Tab-separated table of C-alpha atoms in Angstrom:
chain	number	residue	atom	x	y	z
A	1	UNK	CA	-16.010	21.031	17.852
A	2	UNK	CA	-14.095	18.325	19.832
A	3	UNK	CA	-12.724	15.184	18.334
A	4	UNK	CA	-15.465	13.079	19.929
A	5	UNK	CA	-18.218	15.335	18.685
A	6	UNK	CA	-16.797	15.294	15.170
A	7	UNK	CA	-16.513	11.494	15.139
A	8	UNK	CA	-20.060	11.058	16.573
A	9	UNK	CA	-21.433	13.301	13.866
A	10	UNK	CA	-19.666	11.141	11.237
A	11	UNK	CA	-21.049	7.992	12.656
A	12	UNK	CA	-24.566	9.423	12.471
A	13	UNK	CA	-23.977	10.223	8.825
A	14	UNK	CA	-22.986	6.561	8.250
A	15	UNK	CA	-26.148	5.194	9.973
A	16	UNK	CA	-28.586	7.343	7.922
A	17	UNK	CA	-26.703	6.719	4.672
A	18	UNK	CA	-26.488	2.934	5.128
A	19	UNK	CA	-30.100	2.679	6.088
A	20	UNK	CA	-31.296	4.564	3.099
A	21	UNK	CA	-29.045	2.657	0.674
A	22	UNK	CA	-30.009	-0.802	2.048
A	23	UNK	CA	-33.651	-0.176	1.218
A	24	UNK	CA	-32.818	1.174	-2.275
A	25	UNK	CA	-30.513	-1.763	-3.042
A	26	UNK	CA	-33.025	-4.362	-1.908
A	27	UNK	CA	-35.921	-2.932	-3.866
A	28	UNK	CA	-33.857	-2.457	-7.043
A	29	UNK	CA	-32.273	-5.960	-6.673
A	30	UNK	CA	-35.658	-7.653	-6.048
A	31	UNK	CA	-37.454	-6.098	-8.916
A	32	UNK	CA	-34.367	-6.079	-11.062
A	33	UNK	CA	-33.655	-9.746	-10.534
A	34	UNK	CA	-30.068	-9.171	-9.391
A	35	UNK	CA	-28.730	-11.152	-6.486
A	36	UNK	CA	-25.494	-9.187	-6.609
A	37	UNK	CA	-27.567	-6.101	-5.716
A	38	UNK	CA	-29.502	-7.951	-3.043
A	39	UNK	CA	-26.124	-9.125	-1.594
A	40	UNK	CA	-25.145	-5.532	-1.578
A	41	UNK	CA	-28.234	-4.647	0.365
A	42	UNK	CA	-27.420	-7.370	2.917
A	43	UNK	CA	-23.959	-5.825	3.505
A	44	UNK	CA	-25.528	-2.323	3.903
A	45	UNK	CA	-28.030	-3.694	6.351
A	46	UNK	CA	-25.187	-5.109	8.448
A	47	UNK	CA	-23.465	-1.707	8.047
A	48	UNK	CA	-26.432	-0.001	9.712
A	49	UNK	CA	-25.935	-2.148	12.858
A	50	UNK	CA	-22.123	-1.764	12.818
A	51	UNK	CA	-22.355	2.025	12.378
A	52	UNK	CA	-24.809	2.148	15.339
A	53	UNK	CA	-22.319	0.262	17.453
A	54	UNK	CA	-19.573	2.638	16.321
A	55	UNK	CA	-21.844	5.541	17.500
A	56	UNK	CA	-22.347	3.881	20.945
A	57	UNK	CA	-18.578	3.114	21.190
A	58	UNK	CA	-17.670	6.636	20.431
A	59	UNK	CA	-20.095	7.961	22.958
A	60	UNK	CA	-18.725	5.615	25.663
A	61	UNK	CA	-15.034	6.074	24.885
A	62	UNK	CA	-15.368	9.873	25.020
A	63	UNK	CA	-16.390	9.689	28.698
A	64	UNK	CA	-13.593	11.296	30.876
A	65	UNK	CA	-11.378	9.304	33.277
A	66	UNK	CA	-12.816	8.338	36.578
A	67	UNK	CA	-11.637	6.499	39.720
A	68	UNK	CA	-12.042	3.108	38.200
A	69	UNK	CA	-10.714	4.049	34.730
A	70	UNK	CA	-7.811	6.471	35.381
A	71	UNK	CA	-6.709	6.188	31.707
A	72	UNK	CA	-10.204	6.959	30.423
A	73	UNK	CA	-12.557	4.755	28.340
A	74	UNK	CA	-10.804	4.951	25.050
A	75	UNK	CA	-10.088	1.136	24.718
A	76	UNK	CA	-13.824	0.635	24.219
A	77	UNK	CA	-13.400	2.064	20.763
A	78	UNK	CA	-10.991	-0.727	19.723
A	79	UNK	CA	-13.371	-3.319	21.120
A	80	UNK	CA	-16.225	-1.881	19.110
A	81	UNK	CA	-13.882	-2.145	16.012
A	82	UNK	CA	-13.763	-5.898	16.658
A	83	UNK	CA	-17.547	-6.013	16.538
A	84	UNK	CA	-17.579	-4.004	13.328
A	85	UNK	CA	-15.154	-6.480	11.735
A	86	UNK	CA	-17.391	-9.449	12.850
A	87	UNK	CA	-20.305	-7.785	10.975
A	88	UNK	CA	-18.114	-7.563	7.881
A	89	UNK	CA	-17.090	-11.219	8.149
A	90	UNK	CA	-20.654	-12.388	8.662
A	91	UNK	CA	-21.817	-10.284	5.689
A	92	UNK	CA	-19.069	-11.810	3.459
A	93	UNK	CA	-20.048	-15.358	4.452
A	94	UNK	CA	-23.670	-14.813	3.757
A	95	UNK	CA	-22.953	-13.168	0.409
A	96	UNK	CA	-20.619	-15.957	-0.561
A	97	UNK	CA	-23.029	-18.716	0.377
A	98	UNK	CA	-26.036	-17.196	-1.455
A	99	UNK	CA	-23.833	-16.347	-4.492
A	100	UNK	CA	-22.791	-20.014	-4.843
A	101	UNK	CA	-26.463	-21.143	-4.532
A	102	UNK	CA	-27.471	-18.692	-7.246
A	103	UNK	CA	-24.564	-19.741	-9.518
A	104	UNK	CA	-25.708	-23.391	-9.524
A	105	UNK	CA	-29.388	-22.415	-9.809
A	106	UNK	CA	-30.608	-21.210	-13.260
A	107	UNK	CA	-32.225	-17.829	-13.333
A	108	UNK	CA	-33.088	-14.943	-15.658
A	109	UNK	CA	-30.870	-11.991	-16.421
A	110	UNK	CA	-30.889	-8.905	-14.207
A	111	UNK	CA	-32.761	-5.756	-15.492
A	112	UNK	CA	-30.747	-3.014	-17.167
A	113	UNK	CA	-32.088	-0.360	-14.746
A	114	UNK	CA	-30.024	-1.916	-12.008
A	115	UNK	CA	-26.967	-0.437	-13.526
A	116	UNK	CA	-28.189	3.142	-13.022
A	117	UNK	CA	-28.932	2.368	-9.400
A	118	UNK	CA	-25.523	0.807	-8.929
A	119	UNK	CA	-23.744	3.769	-10.606
A	120	UNK	CA	-25.397	6.146	-8.069
A	121	UNK	CA	-24.561	3.898	-5.183
A	122	UNK	CA	-20.921	3.583	-6.090
A	123	UNK	CA	-20.682	7.252	-6.320
A	124	UNK	CA	-22.389	7.972	-2.934
A	125	UNK	CA	-20.378	5.321	-1.093
A	126	UNK	CA	-17.029	6.540	-2.421
A	127	UNK	CA	-17.885	10.027	-1.337
A	128	UNK	CA	-19.051	8.620	2.054
A	129	UNK	CA	-15.700	6.720	2.424
A	130	UNK	CA	-13.678	9.851	1.707
A	131	UNK	CA	-15.697	11.889	4.198
A	132	UNK	CA	-15.647	9.461	7.052
A	133	UNK	CA	-11.992	8.564	6.475
A	134	UNK	CA	-11.060	12.233	6.578
A	135	UNK	CA	-12.873	12.540	9.883
A	136	UNK	CA	-11.168	9.371	11.207
A	137	UNK	CA	-7.737	10.907	10.451
A	138	UNK	CA	-8.836	14.258	11.909
A	139	UNK	CA	-10.048	12.652	15.153
A	140	UNK	CA	-7.577	9.701	15.277
A	141	UNK	CA	-10.441	7.275	15.702
A	142	UNK	CA	-9.842	3.562	14.863
A	143	UNK	CA	-13.561	2.638	14.952
A	144	UNK	CA	-14.411	5.578	12.669
A	145	UNK	CA	-11.726	4.243	10.275
A	146	UNK	CA	-13.314	0.895	10.366
A	147	UNK	CA	-16.676	2.516	9.564
A	148	UNK	CA	-15.028	4.241	6.673
A	149	UNK	CA	-13.755	1.023	5.241
A	150	UNK	CA	-17.326	-0.267	5.482
A	151	UNK	CA	-18.244	2.438	2.983
A	152	UNK	CA	-15.262	1.465	0.766
A	153	UNK	CA	-16.133	-2.228	0.946
A	154	UNK	CA	-19.717	-1.366	0.027
A	155	UNK	CA	-18.507	0.703	-2.908
A	156	UNK	CA	-16.359	-2.300	-4.035
A	157	UNK	CA	-19.322	-4.653	-3.726
A	158	UNK	CA	-21.397	-2.435	-5.767
A	159	UNK	CA	-18.697	-1.989	-8.428
A	160	UNK	CA	-18.333	-5.756	-8.729
A	161	UNK	CA	-22.129	-6.034	-9.066
A	162	UNK	CA	-22.056	-3.318	-11.759
A	163	UNK	CA	-19.387	-5.273	-13.658
A	164	UNK	CA	-21.150	-8.577	-13.263
A	165	UNK	CA	-24.525	-7.221	-14.438
A	166	UNK	CA	-22.933	-5.411	-17.393
A	167	UNK	CA	-21.270	-8.737	-18.520
A	168	UNK	CA	-24.530	-10.568	-18.120
A	169	UNK	CA	-26.459	-7.993	-20.251
A	170	UNK	CA	-23.826	-7.656	-22.896
A	171	UNK	CA	-23.055	-11.363	-23.356
A	172	UNK	CA	-26.715	-12.436	-23.247
A	173	UNK	CA	-28.093	-15.885	-22.485
A	174	UNK	CA	-25.700	-18.240	-20.664
A	175	UNK	CA	-24.148	-15.380	-18.726
A	176	UNK	CA	-26.971	-14.927	-16.257
A	177	UNK	CA	-24.763	-15.855	-13.286
A	178	UNK	CA	-22.130	-13.253	-13.995
A	179	UNK	CA	-23.470	-10.885	-11.292
A	180	UNK	CA	-23.520	-13.835	-8.873
A	181	UNK	CA	-19.868	-14.484	-9.565
A	182	UNK	CA	-19.150	-10.774	-9.062
A	183	UNK	CA	-20.979	-11.021	-5.701
A	184	UNK	CA	-18.765	-14.018	-4.756
A	185	UNK	CA	-15.587	-12.056	-5.613
A	186	UNK	CA	-16.821	-9.125	-3.627
A	187	UNK	CA	-17.133	-11.337	-0.560
A	188	UNK	CA	-13.385	-12.160	-0.754
A	189	UNK	CA	-12.547	-8.408	-0.931
A	190	UNK	CA	-14.794	-7.734	1.989
A	191	UNK	CA	-12.856	-10.330	4.073
A	192	UNK	CA	-9.573	-8.741	3.094
A	193	UNK	CA	-10.794	-5.346	4.193
A	194	UNK	CA	-11.917	-6.876	7.525
A	195	UNK	CA	-8.332	-7.998	8.168
A	196	UNK	CA	-6.999	-4.562	7.357
A	197	UNK	CA	-9.393	-3.006	9.856
A	198	UNK	CA	-8.771	-5.608	12.532
A	199	UNK	CA	-4.935	-5.478	12.547
A	200	UNK	CA	-4.423	-2.008	13.912
A	201	UNK	CA	-7.238	-2.383	16.368
A	202	UNK	CA	-5.626	-5.530	17.743
A	203	UNK	CA	-2.342	-3.654	18.064
A	204	UNK	CA	-4.087	-0.964	20.005
A	205	UNK	CA	-5.638	-3.377	22.459
A	206	UNK	CA	-2.204	-5.160	22.917
A	207	UNK	CA	-0.389	-1.843	23.292
A	208	UNK	CA	1.773	-2.745	20.374
A	209	UNK	CA	4.443	-0.204	19.477
A	210	UNK	CA	3.041	1.004	16.161
A	211	UNK	CA	3.628	4.726	16.465
A	212	UNK	CA	7.171	5.464	15.179
A	213	UNK	CA	6.187	8.805	13.667
A	214	UNK	CA	4.825	9.979	17.013
A	215	UNK	CA	7.869	8.803	18.907
A	216	UNK	CA	10.171	10.690	16.475
A	217	UNK	CA	8.120	13.900	17.003
A	218	UNK	CA	8.256	13.504	20.819
A	219	UNK	CA	12.027	13.060	20.701
A	220	UNK	CA	12.393	16.108	18.465
A	221	UNK	CA	10.284	18.189	20.878
A	222	UNK	CA	12.197	16.908	23.914
A	223	UNK	CA	15.589	17.981	22.606
A	224	UNK	CA	14.375	21.592	22.274
A	225	UNK	CA	13.334	21.766	25.922
A	226	UNK	CA	15.849	23.551	28.082
A	227	UNK	CA	17.622	21.128	30.419
A	228	UNK	CA	16.836	17.957	28.396
A	229	UNK	CA	20.095	16.507	27.194
A	230	UNK	CA	18.658	13.501	25.398
A	231	UNK	CA	15.876	10.919	25.559
A	232	UNK	CA	16.105	7.148	26.038
A	233	UNK	CA	12.997	4.900	26.158
A	234	UNK	CA	9.936	6.310	24.582
A	235	UNK	CA	6.821	4.149	24.615
A	236	UNK	CA	3.534	5.242	23.015
A	237	UNK	CA	0.210	3.526	23.352
A	238	UNK	CA	-3.176	4.499	21.911
A	239	UNK	CA	-6.416	4.589	23.814
A	240	UNK	CA	-9.462	5.664	21.683
A	241	UNK	CA	-8.476	8.932	19.855
A	242	UNK	CA	-5.561	9.806	22.150
A	243	UNK	CA	-2.053	8.661	23.054
A	244	UNK	CA	-0.402	8.005	26.367
A	245	UNK	CA	3.479	8.413	26.462
A	246	UNK	CA	6.079	6.936	28.731
A	247	UNK	CA	9.383	8.883	28.272
A	248	UNK	CA	12.841	8.549	29.852
A	249	UNK	CA	14.758	11.896	29.607
A	250	UNK	CA	18.472	12.497	30.289
A	251	UNK	CA	19.383	15.505	32.394
A	252	UNK	CA	22.529	16.800	34.095
A	253	UNK	CA	23.124	14.737	37.241
A	254	UNK	CA	24.411	17.781	39.099
A	255	UNK	CA	21.055	19.644	39.174
A	256	UNK	CA	18.653	19.467	42.122
A	257	UNK	CA	15.573	17.262	42.366
A	258	UNK	CA	13.490	20.414	42.161
A	259	UNK	CA	15.145	21.479	38.909
A	260	UNK	CA	14.684	18.015	37.447
A	261	UNK	CA	11.066	18.094	38.465
A	262	UNK	CA	10.573	21.426	36.754
A	263	UNK	CA	12.236	20.305	33.563
A	264	UNK	CA	9.995	17.185	33.424
A	265	UNK	CA	6.892	19.301	33.856
A	266	UNK	CA	8.095	21.726	31.166
A	267	UNK	CA	8.694	18.771	28.869
A	268	UNK	CA	5.340	17.307	29.476
A	269	UNK	CA	3.546	20.615	28.819
A	270	UNK	CA	5.538	21.195	25.589
A	271	UNK	CA	4.660	17.736	24.182
A	272	UNK	CA	0.917	18.128	25.066
A	273	UNK	CA	0.853	21.629	23.550
A	274	UNK	CA	2.555	20.675	20.252
A	275	UNK	CA	0.837	17.285	19.996
A	276	UNK	CA	-2.858	17.756	21.128
A	277	UNK	CA	-3.614	14.136	20.454
A	278	UNK	CA	-1.316	13.180	23.457
A	279	UNK	CA	-3.518	12.787	26.536
A	280	UNK	CA	-0.750	12.344	29.162
A	281	UNK	CA	3.022	12.001	29.417
A	282	UNK	CA	4.814	10.108	32.249
A	283	UNK	CA	8.456	11.332	32.382
A	284	UNK	CA	11.221	9.350	34.106
A	285	UNK	CA	14.440	11.241	34.804
A	286	UNK	CA	17.801	9.711	34.106
A	287	UNK	CA	20.931	11.600	35.326
A	288	UNK	CA	24.270	11.907	33.523
A	289	UNK	CA	27.476	13.455	34.809
A	290	UNK	CA	29.169	14.135	31.468
A	291	UNK	CA	28.945	17.010	29.094
A	292	UNK	CA	26.134	17.096	26.515
A	293	UNK	CA	28.601	16.794	23.530
A	294	UNK	CA	30.354	13.832	25.221
A	295	UNK	CA	27.075	12.062	26.022
A	296	UNK	CA	25.923	12.396	22.354
A	297	UNK	CA	29.280	11.252	21.076
A	298	UNK	CA	29.557	8.224	23.464
A	299	UNK	CA	26.023	7.091	22.697
A	300	UNK	CA	26.304	7.853	18.876
A	301	UNK	CA	23.367	10.167	19.127
A	302	UNK	CA	22.848	12.834	16.251
A	303	UNK	CA	22.350	16.182	17.811
A	304	UNK	CA	18.955	17.234	16.342
A	305	UNK	CA	18.381	20.183	18.616
A	306	UNK	CA	17.207	23.303	16.809
A	307	UNK	CA	19.246	26.376	17.742
A	308	UNK	CA	16.980	29.259	18.700
């Protein structure tokens, strides 16, 4: 199964799960007199729409490159992440507003059975987070990662509601608003998670250099390709689930253009073979007319080549 198929399957799981839980939360919150649970249902309802947009974004971003989009359609995934974050922010604002209204408005205590509902929801949402996050790492999908954090934020909201309702039931009269306070605190956590999701997606859109581990791996692979003396510039940018690499390699200045061309192709093939997440590599050749050892010594470069 390809990365795009795996990611799309995970997004469908999110849509079905969020739709089912939103209904359960609202019914339990309405009959159990818990606004914290109703607030939780509001977030899950927003999650249904955001997961649907993630699904659409993954479908579009997986389209192959064409004449108008030579680098593919991967950037659409980061744009969808922005939309997902906006749903999180709107959900947090609605929850905070309604929580404050309920805090200043007297109301009765929530029903004890709501704790059982919340316990099941917390467990399911944490399992969902682990599943979708694992798939996001497997596919290198930023929008799927955002969707995973939706599950985690939902689990946090449910946990806060569980704590608030427990306090209200244990402490008795005068503590009816405890679950509303819990919902208000949860809205702050949701906003924090929204920022954590937004930051890497913004870096992806701006082609920010955020991939030092990938750069180190590329340099290591390069030094073990016959004919490559060293590497200079190495820029990596992410588009959807894949990376595009711009790499400057140092070769012996006495070799022919044909030999340099062959080395660059060999290097490109090696990187793509050993790093399947790399979509393409643009290699620029830099000549040197000194020995390998002298070049490394003059440029204070550690010889990391692996002897075969």
